[in-house]
Every structure is written in structure tokens, then in C-alpha cells.
């Protein structure tokens, strides 16, 4: 099965560009993610991190 796939992939012109495009997209996604993490406001991070706790407190009050 692997020989069939390898032989088929070698017959496609320009097949080496697809792994490079995938790598660039993967790398760009994580660069943007790291940039967002380091530039996000601390107040927003704190607010989002406390959301599960607020939901639990509201459920306990209603019971």
C-alpha cells in the first residue's frame, strides 16, 4: 500500500510544494497564537479564566 501511494505521489508534478505550504500555515498559526497570548490584556485573560467559576456560583445560588 505504501509503495502505491509513494509511486502515485512521485508522479504528481509539484507535489513537494504541498508540505511546504502546510508547514508555513502551521508555523503562521502558532506565531499568531503566541503573539495574541503575549499581547492580550491581563483583564481579559482574568475575566475569561473566571467564567467557569461564575457559572458554578450561579448554579449553587439557584439551588
mmCIF file as gemmi writes it, N, C-alpha and C atoms, coordinates in Angstrom:
data_model
loop_
_atom_site.group_PDB
_atom_site.id
_atom_site.type_symbol
_atom_site.label_atom_id
_atom_site.label_alt_id
_atom_site.label_comp_id
_atom_site.label_asym_id
_atom_site.label_entity_id
_atom_site.label_seq_id
_atom_site.pdbx_PDB_ins_code
_atom_site.Cartn_x
_atom_site.Cartn_y
_atom_site.Cartn_z
_atom_site.occupancy
_atom_site.B_iso_or_equiv
_atom_site.pdbx_formal_charge
_atom_site.auth_seq_id
_atom_site.auth_asym_id
_atom_site.pdbx_PDB_model_num
ATOM 1 N N . UNK Axp A 1 ? 0.828 -1.193 0 1 0 ? 1 A 1
ATOM 2 C CA . UNK Axp A 1 ? 0 0 0 1 0 ? 1 A 1
ATOM 3 C C . UNK Axp A 1 ? 0.871 1.255 0 1 0 ? 1 A 1
ATOM 4 N N . UNK Axp A 2 ? 1.918 1.271 0.82 1 0 ? 2 A 1
ATOM 5 C CA . UNK Axp A 2 ? 2.778 2.448 0.878 1 0 ? 2 A 1
ATOM 6 C C . UNK Axp A 2 ? 3.516 2.664 -0.442 1 0 ? 2 A 1
ATOM 7 N N . UNK Axp A 3 ? 3.933 1.571 -1.092 1 0 ? 3 A 1
ATOM 8 C CA . UNK Axp A 3 ? 4.611 1.709 -2.385 1 0 ? 3 A 1
ATOM 9 C C . UNK Axp A 3 ? 3.68 2.331 -3.414 1 0 ? 3 A 1
ATOM 10 N N . UNK Axp A 4 ? 2.403 1.943 -3.384 1 0 ? 4 A 1
ATOM 11 C CA . UNK Axp A 4 ? 1.436 2.509 -4.315 1 0 ? 4 A 1
ATOM 12 C C . UNK Axp A 4 ? 1.284 4.016 -4.091 1 0 ? 4 A 1
ATOM 13 N N . UNK Axp A 5 ? 1.147 4.414 -2.838 1 0 ? 5 A 1
ATOM 14 C CA . UNK Axp A 5 ? 0.973 5.831 -2.519 1 0 ? 5 A 1
ATOM 15 C C . UNK Axp A 5 ? 2.234 6.61 -2.876 1 0 ? 5 A 1
ATOM 16 N N . UNK Axp A 6 ? 3.385 6.053 -2.536 1 0 ? 6 A 1
ATOM 17 C CA . UNK Axp A 6 ? 4.645 6.741 -2.837 1 0 ? 6 A 1
ATOM 18 C C . UNK Axp A 6 ? 4.827 6.889 -4.343 1 0 ? 6 A 1
ATOM 19 N N . UNK Axp A 7 ? 4.552 5.831 -5.085 1 0 ? 7 A 1
ATOM 20 C CA . UNK Axp A 7 ? 4.672 5.905 -6.541 1 0 ? 7 A 1
ATOM 21 C C . UNK Axp A 7 ? 3.699 6.887 -7.148 1 0 ? 7 A 1
ATOM 22 N N . UNK Axp A 8 ? 2.499 6.914 -6.631 1 0 ? 8 A 1
ATOM 23 C CA . UNK Axp A 8 ? 1.487 7.841 -7.129 1 0 ? 8 A 1
ATOM 24 C C . UNK Axp A 8 ? 1.869 9.286 -6.815 1 0 ? 8 A 1
ATOM 25 N N . UNK Axp A 9 ? 2.347 9.526 -5.619 1 0 ? 9 A 1
ATOM 26 C CA . UNK Axp A 9 ? 2.725 10.887 -5.229 1 0 ? 9 A 1
ATOM 27 C C . UNK Axp A 9 ? 3.933 11.384 -6.022 1 0 ? 9 A 1
ATOM 28 N N . UNK Axp A 10 ? 4.859 10.491 -6.364 1 0 ? 10 A 1
ATOM 29 C CA . UNK Axp A 10 ? 6.024 10.901 -7.147 1 0 ? 10 A 1
ATOM 30 C C . UNK Axp A 10 ? 5.642 11.287 -8.569 1 0 ? 10 A 1
ATOM 31 N N . UNK Axp A 11 ? 4.515 10.802 -9.047 1 0 ? 11 A 1
ATOM 32 C CA . UNK Axp A 11 ? 4.105 11.115 -10.413 1 0 ? 11 A 1
ATOM 33 C C . UNK Axp A 11 ? 3.413 12.471 -10.518 1 0 ? 11 A 1
ATOM 34 N N . UNK Axp A 12 ? 3.066 13.087 -9.404 1 0 ? 12 A 1
ATOM 35 C CA . UNK Axp A 12 ? 2.382 14.385 -9.43 1 0 ? 12 A 1
ATOM 36 C C . UNK Axp A 12 ? 3.428 15.49 -9.525 1 0 ? 12 A 1
ATOM 37 N N . UNK Axp A 13 ? 3.251 16.367 -10.496 1 0 ? 13 A 1
ATOM 38 C CA . UNK Axp A 13 ? 4.177 17.493 -10.651 1 0 ? 13 A 1
ATOM 39 C C . UNK Axp A 13 ? 3.965 18.505 -9.532 1 0 ? 13 A 1
ATOM 40 N N . UNK Axp A 14 ? 5.041 18.956 -8.913 1 0 ? 14 A 1
ATOM 41 C CA . UNK Axp A 14 ? 4.979 19.983 -7.884 1 0 ? 14 A 1
ATOM 42 C C . UNK Axp A 14 ? 4.423 19.512 -6.557 1 0 ? 14 A 1
ATOM 43 N N . UNK Axp A 15 ? 4.475 18.206 -6.298 1 0 ? 15 A 1
ATOM 44 C CA . UNK Axp A 15 ? 3.905 17.685 -5.057 1 0 ? 15 A 1
ATOM 45 C C . UNK Axp A 15 ? 4.697 18.147 -3.831 1 0 ? 15 A 1
ATOM 46 N N . UNK Axp A 16 ? 5.933 18.547 -3.999 1 0 ? 16 A 1
ATOM 47 C CA . UNK Axp A 16 ? 6.76 18.981 -2.867 1 0 ? 16 A 1
ATOM 48 C C . UNK Axp A 16 ? 6.297 20.319 -2.307 1 0 ? 16 A 1
ATOM 49 N N . UNK Axp A 17 ? 5.496 21.058 -3.05 1 0 ? 17 A 1
ATOM 50 C CA . UNK Axp A 17 ? 5.042 22.35 -2.556 1 0 ? 17 A 1
ATOM 51 C C . UNK Axp A 17 ? 3.976 22.21 -1.472 1 0 ? 17 A 1
ATOM 52 N N . UNK Axp A 18 ? 3.194 21.152 -1.501 1 0 ? 18 A 1
ATOM 53 C CA . UNK Axp A 18 ? 2.115 20.98 -0.52 1 0 ? 18 A 1
ATOM 54 C C . UNK Axp A 18 ? 2.615 20.832 0.918 1 0 ? 18 A 1
ATOM 55 N N . UNK Axp A 19 ? 3.655 20.037 1.162 1 0 ? 19 A 1
ATOM 56 C CA . UNK Axp A 19 ? 4.166 20.001 2.543 1 0 ? 19 A 1
ATOM 57 C C . UNK Axp A 19 ? 4.728 21.344 2.996 1 0 ? 19 A 1
ATOM 58 N N . UNK Axp A 20 ? 5.329 22.09 2.085 1 0 ? 20 A 1
ATOM 59 C CA . UNK Axp A 20 ? 5.86 23.406 2.454 1 0 ? 20 A 1
ATOM 60 C C . UNK Axp A 20 ? 4.729 24.374 2.785 1 0 ? 20 A 1
ATOM 61 N N . UNK Axp A 21 ? 3.66 24.342 2.013 1 0 ? 21 A 1
ATOM 62 C CA . UNK Axp A 21 ? 2.515 25.207 2.296 1 0 ? 21 A 1
ATOM 63 C C . UNK Axp A 21 ? 1.911 24.834 3.644 1 0 ? 21 A 1
ATOM 64 N N . UNK Axp A 22 ? 1.788 23.539 3.917 1 0 ? 22 A 1
ATOM 65 C CA . UNK Axp A 22 ? 1.246 23.091 5.203 1 0 ? 22 A 1
ATOM 66 C C . UNK Axp A 22 ? 2.124 23.547 6.363 1 0 ? 22 A 1
ATOM 67 N N . UNK Axp A 23 ? 3.425 23.446 6.2 1 0 ? 23 A 1
ATOM 68 C CA . UNK Axp A 23 ? 4.35 23.877 7.242 1 0 ? 23 A 1
ATOM 69 C C . UNK Axp A 23 ? 4.242 25.378 7.483 1 0 ? 23 A 1
ATOM 70 N N . UNK Axp A 24 ? 4.124 26.144 6.425 1 0 ? 24 A 1
ATOM 71 C CA . UNK Axp A 24 ? 4.012 27.6 6.57 1 0 ? 24 A 1
ATOM 72 C C . UNK Axp A 24 ? 2.713 27.969 7.283 1 0 ? 24 A 1
ATOM 73 N N . UNK Axp A 25 ? 1.6 27.317 6.921 1 0 ? 25 A 1
ATOM 74 C CA . UNK Axp A 25 ? 0.325 27.59 7.581 1 0 ? 25 A 1
ATOM 75 C C . UNK Axp A 25 ? 0.402 27.209 9.056 1 0 ? 25 A 1
ATOM 76 N N . UNK Axp A 26 ? 0.969 26.045 9.353 1 0 ? 26 A 1
ATOM 77 C CA . UNK Axp A 26 ? 1.13 25.577 10.727 1 0 ? 26 A 1
ATOM 78 C C . UNK Axp A 26 ? 1.975 26.56 11.539 1 0 ? 26 A 1
ATOM 79 N N . UNK Axp A 27 ? 3.102 26.968 10.986 1 0 ? 27 A 1
ATOM 80 C CA . UNK Axp A 27 ? 4.009 27.894 11.668 1 0 ? 27 A 1
ATOM 81 C C . UNK Axp A 27 ? 3.343 29.253 11.879 1 0 ? 27 A 1
ATOM 82 N N . UNK Axp A 28 ? 2.654 29.757 10.855 1 0 ? 28 A 1
ATOM 83 C CA . UNK Axp A 28 ? 1.997 31.059 10.956 1 0 ? 28 A 1
ATOM 84 C C . UNK Axp A 28 ? 0.9 31.037 12.019 1 0 ? 28 A 1
ATOM 85 N N . UNK Axp A 29 ? 0.146 29.95 12.098 1 0 ? 29 A 1
ATOM 86 C CA . UNK Axp A 29 ? -0.904 29.844 13.106 1 0 ? 29 A 1
ATOM 87 C C . UNK Axp A 29 ? -0.322 29.965 14.507 1 0 ? 29 A 1
ATOM 88 N N . UNK Axp A 30 ? 0.75 29.254 14.786 1 0 ? 30 A 1
ATOM 89 C CA . UNK Axp A 30 ? 1.322 29.296 16.119 1 0 ? 30 A 1
ATOM 90 C C . UNK Axp A 30 ? 2.045 30.607 16.407 1 0 ? 30 A 1
ATOM 91 N N . UNK Axp A 31 ? 2.6 31.242 15.411 1 0 ? 31 A 1
ATOM 92 C CA . UNK Axp A 31 ? 3.197 32.565 15.613 1 0 ? 31 A 1
ATOM 93 C C . UNK Axp A 31 ? 2.112 33.566 16 1 0 ? 31 A 1
ATOM 94 N N . UNK Axp A 32 ? 0.984 33.526 15.284 1 0 ? 32 A 1
ATOM 95 C CA . UNK Axp A 32 ? -0.133 34.427 15.605 1 0 ? 32 A 1
ATOM 96 C C . UNK Axp A 32 ? -0.69 34.092 16.984 1 0 ? 32 A 1
ATOM 97 N N . UNK Axp A 33 ? -0.779 32.823 17.323 1 0 ? 33 A 1
ATOM 98 C CA . UNK Axp A 33 ? -1.277 32.419 18.64 1 0 ? 33 A 1
ATOM 99 C C . UNK Axp A 33 ? -0.356 32.932 19.75 1 0 ? 33 A 1
ATOM 100 N N . UNK Axp A 34 ? 0.95 32.775 19.599 1 0 ? 34 A 1
ATOM 101 C CA . UNK Axp A 34 ? 1.889 33.274 20.603 1 0 ? 34 A 1
ATOM 102 C C . UNK Axp A 34 ? 1.814 34.794 20.698 1 0 ? 34 A 1
ATOM 103 N N . UNK Axp A 35 ? 1.696 35.474 19.565 1 0 ? 35 A 1
ATOM 104 C CA . UNK Axp A 35 ? 1.582 36.93 19.573 1 0 ? 35 A 1
ATOM 105 C C . UNK Axp A 35 ? 0.336 37.353 20.344 1 0 ? 35 A 1
ATOM 106 N N . UNK Axp A 36 ? -0.793 36.661 20.115 1 0 ? 36 A 1
ATOM 107 C CA . UNK Axp A 36 ? -2.023 37.005 20.818 1 0 ? 36 A 1
ATOM 108 C C . UNK Axp A 36 ? -1.886 36.764 22.317 1 0 ? 36 A 1
ATOM 109 N N . UNK Axp A 37 ? -1.252 35.666 22.685 1 0 ? 37 A 1
ATOM 110 C CA . UNK Axp A 37 ? -1.081 35.345 24.11 1 0 ? 37 A 1
ATOM 111 C C . UNK Axp A 37 ? -0.256 36.414 24.812 1 0 ? 37 A 1
ATOM 112 N N . UNK Axp A 38 ? 0.797 36.874 24.189 1 0 ? 38 A 1
ATOM 113 C CA . UNK Axp A 38 ? 1.662 37.848 24.841 1 0 ? 38 A 1
ATOM 114 C C . UNK Axp A 38 ? 1.112 39.268 24.806 1 0 ? 38 A 1
ATOM 115 N N . UNK Axp A 39 ? 0.207 39.569 23.878 1 0 ? 39 A 1
ATOM 116 C CA . UNK Axp A 39 ? -0.319 40.923 23.789 1 0 ? 39 A 1
ATOM 117 C C . UNK Axp A 39 ? -1.73 41.06 24.349 1 0 ? 39 A 1
ATOM 118 N N . UNK Axp A 40 ? -2.35 39.963 24.746 1 0 ? 40 A 1
ATOM 119 C CA . UNK Axp A 40 ? -3.708 40.031 25.291 1 0 ? 40 A 1
ATOM 120 C C . UNK Axp A 40 ? -3.694 40.772 26.622 1 0 ? 40 A 1
ATOM 121 N N . UNK Axp A 41 ? -4.749 41.524 26.857 1 0 ? 41 A 1
ATOM 122 C CA . UNK Axp A 41 ? -4.799 42.293 28.103 1 0 ? 41 A 1
ATOM 123 C C . UNK Axp A 41 ? -5.01 41.355 29.289 1 0 ? 41 A 1
ATOM 124 N N . UNK Axp A 42 ? -4.392 41.687 30.376 1 0 ? 42 A 1
ATOM 125 C CA . UNK Axp A 42 ? -4.488 40.857 31.585 1 0 ? 42 A 1
ATOM 126 C C . UNK Axp A 42 ? -5.92 40.823 32.116 1 0 ? 42 A 1
ATOM 127 N N . UNK Axp A 43 ? -6.643 41.924 31.957 1 0 ? 43 A 1
ATOM 128 C CA . UNK Axp A 43 ? -8.029 41.964 32.435 1 0 ? 43 A 1
ATOM 129 C C . UNK Axp A 43 ? -8.899 40.978 31.656 1 0 ? 43 A 1
ATOM 130 N N . UNK Axp A 44 ? -8.684 40.905 30.349 1 0 ? 44 A 1
ATOM 131 C CA . UNK Axp A 44 ? -9.455 39.959 29.531 1 0 ? 44 A 1
ATOM 132 C C . UNK Axp A 44 ? -9.13 38.52 29.913 1 0 ? 44 A 1
ATOM 133 N N . UNK Axp A 45 ? -7.858 38.223 30.105 1 0 ? 45 A 1
ATOM 134 C CA . UNK Axp A 45 ? -7.443 36.87 30.485 1 0 ? 45 A 1
ATOM 135 C C . UNK Axp A 45 ? -8.068 36.502 31.837 1 0 ? 45 A 1
ATOM 136 N N . UNK Axp A 46 ? -8.051 37.423 32.779 1 0 ? 46 A 1
ATOM 137 C CA . UNK Axp A 46 ? -8.624 37.154 34.1 1 0 ? 46 A 1
ATOM 138 C C . UNK Axp A 46 ? -10.135 36.937 34.004 1 0 ? 46 A 1
ATOM 139 N N . UNK Axp A 47 ? -10.812 37.756 33.217 1 0 ? 47 A 1
ATOM 140 C CA . UNK Axp A 47 ? -12.265 37.626 33.049 1 0 ? 47 A 1
ATOM 141 C C . UNK Axp A 47 ? -12.627 36.276 32.432 1 0 ? 47 A 1
ATOM 142 N N . UNK Axp A 48 ? -11.922 35.877 31.401 1 0 ? 48 A 1
ATOM 143 C CA . UNK Axp A 48 ? -12.198 34.611 30.731 1 0 ? 48 A 1
ATOM 144 C C . UNK Axp A 48 ? -11.86 33.429 31.632 1 0 ? 48 A 1
ATOM 145 N N . UNK Axp A 49 ? -10.807 33.536 32.411 1 0 ? 49 A 1
ATOM 146 C CA . UNK Axp A 49 ? -10.415 32.427 33.278 1 0 ? 49 A 1
ATOM 147 C C . UNK Axp A 49 ? -11.391 32.21 34.428 1 0 ? 49 A 1
ATOM 148 N N . UNK Axp A 50 ? -12.139 33.255 34.786 1 0 ? 50 A 1
ATOM 149 C CA . UNK Axp A 50 ? -13.089 33.135 35.89 1 0 ? 50 A 1
ATOM 150 C C . UNK Axp A 50 ? -14.495 32.739 35.44 1 0 ? 50 A 1
ATOM 151 N N . UNK Axp A 51 ? -14.73 32.595 34.152 1 0 ? 51 A 1
ATOM 152 C CA . UNK Axp A 51 ? -16.057 32.247 33.662 1 0 ? 51 A 1
ATOM 153 C C . UNK Axp A 51 ? -16.587 30.919 34.215 1 0 ? 51 A 1
ATOM 154 N N . UNK Axp A 52 ? -15.783 29.86 34.246 1 0 ? 52 A 1
ATOM 155 C CA . UNK Axp A 52 ? -16.32 28.612 34.805 1 0 ? 52 A 1
ATOM 156 C C . UNK Axp A 52 ? -16.702 28.745 36.281 1 0 ? 52 A 1
ATOM 157 N N . UNK Axp A 53 ? -15.966 29.536 37.026 1 0 ? 53 A 1
ATOM 158 C CA . UNK Axp A 53 ? -16.262 29.712 38.439 1 0 ? 53 A 1
ATOM 159 C C . UNK Axp A 53 ? -17.555 30.498 38.629 1 0 ? 53 A 1
ATOM 160 N N . UNK Axp A 54 ? -17.785 31.502 37.795 1 0 ? 54 A 1
ATOM 161 C CA . UNK Axp A 54 ? -19.009 32.274 37.889 1 0 ? 54 A 1
ATOM 162 C C . UNK Axp A 54 ? -20.223 31.42 37.583 1 0 ? 54 A 1
ATOM 163 N N . UNK Axp A 55 ? -20.1 30.539 36.62 1 0 ? 55 A 1
ATOM 164 C CA . UNK Axp A 55 ? -21.209 29.669 36.251 1 0 ? 55 A 1
ATOM 165 C C . UNK Axp A 55 ? -21.539 28.728 37.416 1 0 ? 55 A 1
ATOM 166 N N . UNK Axp A 56 ? -20.524 28.179 38.083 1 0 ? 56 A 1
ATOM 167 C CA . UNK Axp A 56 ? -20.748 27.301 39.232 1 0 ? 56 A 1
ATOM 168 C C . UNK Axp A 56 ? -21.409 28.06 40.372 1 0 ? 56 A 1
ATOM 169 N N . UNK Axp A 57 ? -20.962 29.272 40.623 1 0 ? 57 A 1
ATOM 170 C CA . UNK Axp A 57 ? -21.559 30.065 41.695 1 0 ? 57 A 1
ATOM 171 C C . UNK Axp A 57 ? -23.03 30.385 41.408 1 0 ? 57 A 1
ATOM 172 N N . UNK Axp A 58 ? -23.358 30.684 40.179 1 0 ? 58 A 1
ATOM 173 C CA . UNK Axp A 58 ? -24.738 30.97 39.835 1 0 ? 58 A 1
ATOM 174 C C . UNK Axp A 58 ? -25.625 29.743 39.982 1 0 ? 58 A 1
ATOM 175 N N . UNK Axp A 59 ? -25.114 28.574 39.644 1 0 ? 59 A 1
ATOM 176 C CA . UNK Axp A 59 ? -25.896 27.349 39.791 1 0 ? 59 A 1
ATOM 177 C C . UNK Axp A 59 ? -26.114 27.017 41.257 1 0 ? 59 A 1
ATOM 178 N N . UNK Axp A 60 ? -25.103 27.252 42.092 1 0 ? 60 A 1
ATOM 179 C CA . UNK Axp A 60 ? -25.25 26.959 43.515 1 0 ? 60 A 1
ATOM 180 C C . UNK Axp A 60 ? -26.244 27.913 44.178 1 0 ? 60 A 1
ATOM 181 N N . UNK Axp A 61 ? -26.29 29.147 43.726 1 0 ? 61 A 1
ATOM 182 C CA . UNK Axp A 61 ? -27.216 30.121 44.304 1 0 ? 61 A 1
ATOM 183 C C . UNK Axp A 61 ? -28.66 29.738 43.938 1 0 ? 61 A 1
ATOM 184 N N . UNK Axp A 62 ? -28.87 29.266 42.688 1 0 ? 62 A 1
ATOM 185 C CA . UNK Axp A 62 ? -30.206 28.909 42.245 1 0 ? 62 A 1
ATOM 186 C C . UNK Axp A 62 ? -30.728 27.665 42.958 1 0 ? 62 A 1
ATOM 187 N N . UNK Axp A 63 ? -29.868 26.776 43.35 1 0 ? 63 A 1
ATOM 188 C CA . UNK Axp A 63 ? -30.315 25.551 44.032 1 0 ? 63 A 1
ATOM 189 C C . UNK Axp A 63 ? -30.79 25.9 45.41 1 0 ? 63 A 1
